[in-house]
CSV table of C-alpha atoms in Angstrom, one decimal:
chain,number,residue,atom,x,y,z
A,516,UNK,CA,-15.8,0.5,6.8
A,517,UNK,CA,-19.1,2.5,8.2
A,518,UNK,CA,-21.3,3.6,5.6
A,519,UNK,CA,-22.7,7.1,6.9
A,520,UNK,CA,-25.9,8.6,5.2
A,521,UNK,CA,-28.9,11.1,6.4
A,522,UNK,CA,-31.6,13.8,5.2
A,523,UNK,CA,-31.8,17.0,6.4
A,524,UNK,CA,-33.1,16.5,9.8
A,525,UNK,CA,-30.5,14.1,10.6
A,526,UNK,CA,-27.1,16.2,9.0
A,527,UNK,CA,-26.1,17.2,12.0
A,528,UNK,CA,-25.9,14.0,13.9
A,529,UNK,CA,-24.1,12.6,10.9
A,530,UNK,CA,-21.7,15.4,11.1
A,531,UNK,CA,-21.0,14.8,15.2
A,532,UNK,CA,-20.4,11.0,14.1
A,533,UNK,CA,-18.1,11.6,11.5
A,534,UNK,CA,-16.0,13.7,13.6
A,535,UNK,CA,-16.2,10.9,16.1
A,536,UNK,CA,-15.0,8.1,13.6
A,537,UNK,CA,-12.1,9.9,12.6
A,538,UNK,CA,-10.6,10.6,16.3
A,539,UNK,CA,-11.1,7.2,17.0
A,540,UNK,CA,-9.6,6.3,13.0
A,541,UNK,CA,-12.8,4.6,12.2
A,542,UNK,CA,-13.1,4.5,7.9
A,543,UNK,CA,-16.5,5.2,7.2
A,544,UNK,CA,-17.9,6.6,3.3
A,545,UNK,CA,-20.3,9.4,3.5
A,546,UNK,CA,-23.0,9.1,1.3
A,547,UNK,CA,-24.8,12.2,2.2
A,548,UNK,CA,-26.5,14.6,2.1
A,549,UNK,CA,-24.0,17.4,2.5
A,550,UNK,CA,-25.9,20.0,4.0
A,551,UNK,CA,-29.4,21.4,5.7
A,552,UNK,CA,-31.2,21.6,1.9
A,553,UNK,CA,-34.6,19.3,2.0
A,554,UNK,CA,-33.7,15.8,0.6
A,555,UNK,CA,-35.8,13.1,0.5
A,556,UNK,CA,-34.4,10.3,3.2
A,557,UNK,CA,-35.1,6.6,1.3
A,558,UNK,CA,-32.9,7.6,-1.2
A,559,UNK,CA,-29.8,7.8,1.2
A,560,UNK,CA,-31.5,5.2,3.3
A,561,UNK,CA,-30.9,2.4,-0.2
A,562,UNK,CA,-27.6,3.7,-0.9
A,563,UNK,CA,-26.2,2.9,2.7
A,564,UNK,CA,-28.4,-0.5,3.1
A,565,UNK,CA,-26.9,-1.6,-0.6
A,566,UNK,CA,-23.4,-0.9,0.3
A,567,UNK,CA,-23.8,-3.1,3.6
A,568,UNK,CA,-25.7,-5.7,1.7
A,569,UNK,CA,-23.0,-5.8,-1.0
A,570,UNK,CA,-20.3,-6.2,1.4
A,571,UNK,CA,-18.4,-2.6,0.9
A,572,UNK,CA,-19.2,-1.8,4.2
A,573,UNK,CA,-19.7,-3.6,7.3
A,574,UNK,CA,-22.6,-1.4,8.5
A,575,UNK,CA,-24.3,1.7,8.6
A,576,UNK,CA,-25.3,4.8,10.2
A,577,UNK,CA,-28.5,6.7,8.8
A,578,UNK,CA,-30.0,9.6,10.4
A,579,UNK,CA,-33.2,11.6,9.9
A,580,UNK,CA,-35.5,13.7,12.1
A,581,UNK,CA,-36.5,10.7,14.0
A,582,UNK,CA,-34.4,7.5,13.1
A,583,UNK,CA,-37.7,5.6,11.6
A,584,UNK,CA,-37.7,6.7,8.2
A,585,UNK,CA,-34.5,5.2,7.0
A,586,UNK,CA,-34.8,2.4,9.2
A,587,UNK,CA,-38.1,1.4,7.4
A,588,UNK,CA,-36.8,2.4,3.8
A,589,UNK,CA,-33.2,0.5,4.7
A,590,UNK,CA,-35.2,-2.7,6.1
A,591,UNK,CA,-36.8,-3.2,2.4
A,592,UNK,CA,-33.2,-4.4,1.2
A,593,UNK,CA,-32.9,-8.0,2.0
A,594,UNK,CA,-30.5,-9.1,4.8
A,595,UNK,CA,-30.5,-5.4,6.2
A,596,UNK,CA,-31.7,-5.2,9.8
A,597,UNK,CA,-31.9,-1.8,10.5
A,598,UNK,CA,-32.4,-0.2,14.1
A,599,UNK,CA,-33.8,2.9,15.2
A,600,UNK,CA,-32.5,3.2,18.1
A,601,UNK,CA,-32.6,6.3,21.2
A,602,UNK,CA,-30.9,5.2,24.1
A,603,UNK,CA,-27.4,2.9,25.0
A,604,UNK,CA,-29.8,-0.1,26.3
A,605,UNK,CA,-31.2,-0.6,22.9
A,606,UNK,CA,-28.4,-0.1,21.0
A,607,UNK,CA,-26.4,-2.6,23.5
A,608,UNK,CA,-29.5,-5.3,22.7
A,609,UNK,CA,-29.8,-4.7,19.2
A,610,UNK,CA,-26.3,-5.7,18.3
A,611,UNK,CA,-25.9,-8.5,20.6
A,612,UNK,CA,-29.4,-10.0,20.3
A,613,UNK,CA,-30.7,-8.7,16.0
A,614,UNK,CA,-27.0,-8.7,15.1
A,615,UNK,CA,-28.1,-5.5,13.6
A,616,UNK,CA,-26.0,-3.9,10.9
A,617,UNK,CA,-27.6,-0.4,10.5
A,618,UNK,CA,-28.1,1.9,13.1
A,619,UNK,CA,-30.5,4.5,12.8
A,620,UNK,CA,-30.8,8.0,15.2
A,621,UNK,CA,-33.2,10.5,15.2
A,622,UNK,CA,-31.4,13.9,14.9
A,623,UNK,CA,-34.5,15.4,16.2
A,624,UNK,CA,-35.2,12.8,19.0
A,625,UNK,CA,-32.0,12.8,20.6
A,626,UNK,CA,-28.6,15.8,21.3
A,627,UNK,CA,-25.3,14.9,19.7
A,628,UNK,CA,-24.2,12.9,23.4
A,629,UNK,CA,-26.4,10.7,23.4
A,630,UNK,CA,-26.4,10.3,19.9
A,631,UNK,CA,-22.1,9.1,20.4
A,632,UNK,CA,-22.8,7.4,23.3
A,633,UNK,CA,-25.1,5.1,21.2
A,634,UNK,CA,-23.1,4.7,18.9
A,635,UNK,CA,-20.0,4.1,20.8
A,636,UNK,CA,-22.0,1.5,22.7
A,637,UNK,CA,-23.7,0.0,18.9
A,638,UNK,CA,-19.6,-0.6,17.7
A,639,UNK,CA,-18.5,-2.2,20.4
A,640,UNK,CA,-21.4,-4.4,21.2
A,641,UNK,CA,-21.1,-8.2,19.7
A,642,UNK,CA,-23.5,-10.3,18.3
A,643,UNK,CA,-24.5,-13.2,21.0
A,644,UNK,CA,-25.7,-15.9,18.4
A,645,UNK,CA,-27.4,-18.8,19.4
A,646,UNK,CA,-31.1,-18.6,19.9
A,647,UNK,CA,-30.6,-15.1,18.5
A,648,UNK,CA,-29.5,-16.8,15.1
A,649,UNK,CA,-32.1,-19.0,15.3
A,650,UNK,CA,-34.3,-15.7,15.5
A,651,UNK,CA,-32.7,-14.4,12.6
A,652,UNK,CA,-32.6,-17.5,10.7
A,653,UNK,CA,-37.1,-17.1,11.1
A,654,UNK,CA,-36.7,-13.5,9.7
A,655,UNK,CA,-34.3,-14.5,6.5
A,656,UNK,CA,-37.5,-16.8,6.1
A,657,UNK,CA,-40.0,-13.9,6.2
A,658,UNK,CA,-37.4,-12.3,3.6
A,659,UNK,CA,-37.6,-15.4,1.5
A,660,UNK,CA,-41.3,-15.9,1.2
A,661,UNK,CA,-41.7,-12.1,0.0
A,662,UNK,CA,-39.2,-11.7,-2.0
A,663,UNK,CA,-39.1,-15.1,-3.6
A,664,UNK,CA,-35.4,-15.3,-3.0
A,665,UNK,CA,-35.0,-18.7,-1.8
């Protein structure tokens, strides 16, 4: 399962993707918002980076005006590695080489095409491993040493 969230600048990217994920019978969870109405964007940013940490979903898909904010609010939860991503390279690389597991767009920075063709590409990319994990493996040890979680 996908774990959808956004503010109001990203609402309606997250919209586009849903409709996406349920032609191609993709489960996702929509954790909002639910319209255009000002909302603040960490708030849906923790709620989709704790249901990926805990396991209920496999990853994410957060959108605001430009993708950043949630992917800086969603990175503070341990383990997340959150992307904000604007074009099919990138989202291609961060998969396969950061194995990340949240992908964020900038409903402001990027038109509803791009924004599917970036994700389509983010789904079916797979992680490489290897040196990657080795990479990954040094950030869990930034985690550690901040969080005291060892």
């Amino acid at each position: 399962m996908i774990a959808l969230g956004c503010d109001h600048g990203g609402y309606e990217l997250k919209e586009a993707i849903k409709q996406m994920l349920s032609e191609k019978r993709i489960e996702y969870k929509d954790y909002g918002t639910y319209n255009k109405k000002k909302v603040d964007y960490p708030e849906f940013a923790l709620m989709v980076a704790e249901s990926v940490k805990n396991g209920e979903s496999q990853s994410g898909i957060l959108c605001c005006g430009t993708g950043i904010g949630v992917s800086i609010a969603a990175n503070k939860v341990p383990g997340i590695r959150a992307a904000a991503v604007s074009d099919v390279f990138t989202a291609r690389a961060t998969k396969q080489h950061n194995n990340s597991n949240i992908l964020c767009l900038g409903g402001r920075v990027i038109g509803v095409g791009l924004a599917l063709l970036i994700v389509e590409e983010w789904l079916n990319a797979e992680f490489q491993g290897g040196r990657h994990q080795d990479r990954i493996n040094m950030i869990s040890k930034i985690e550690e040493k901040y969080t005291g979680n060892n």
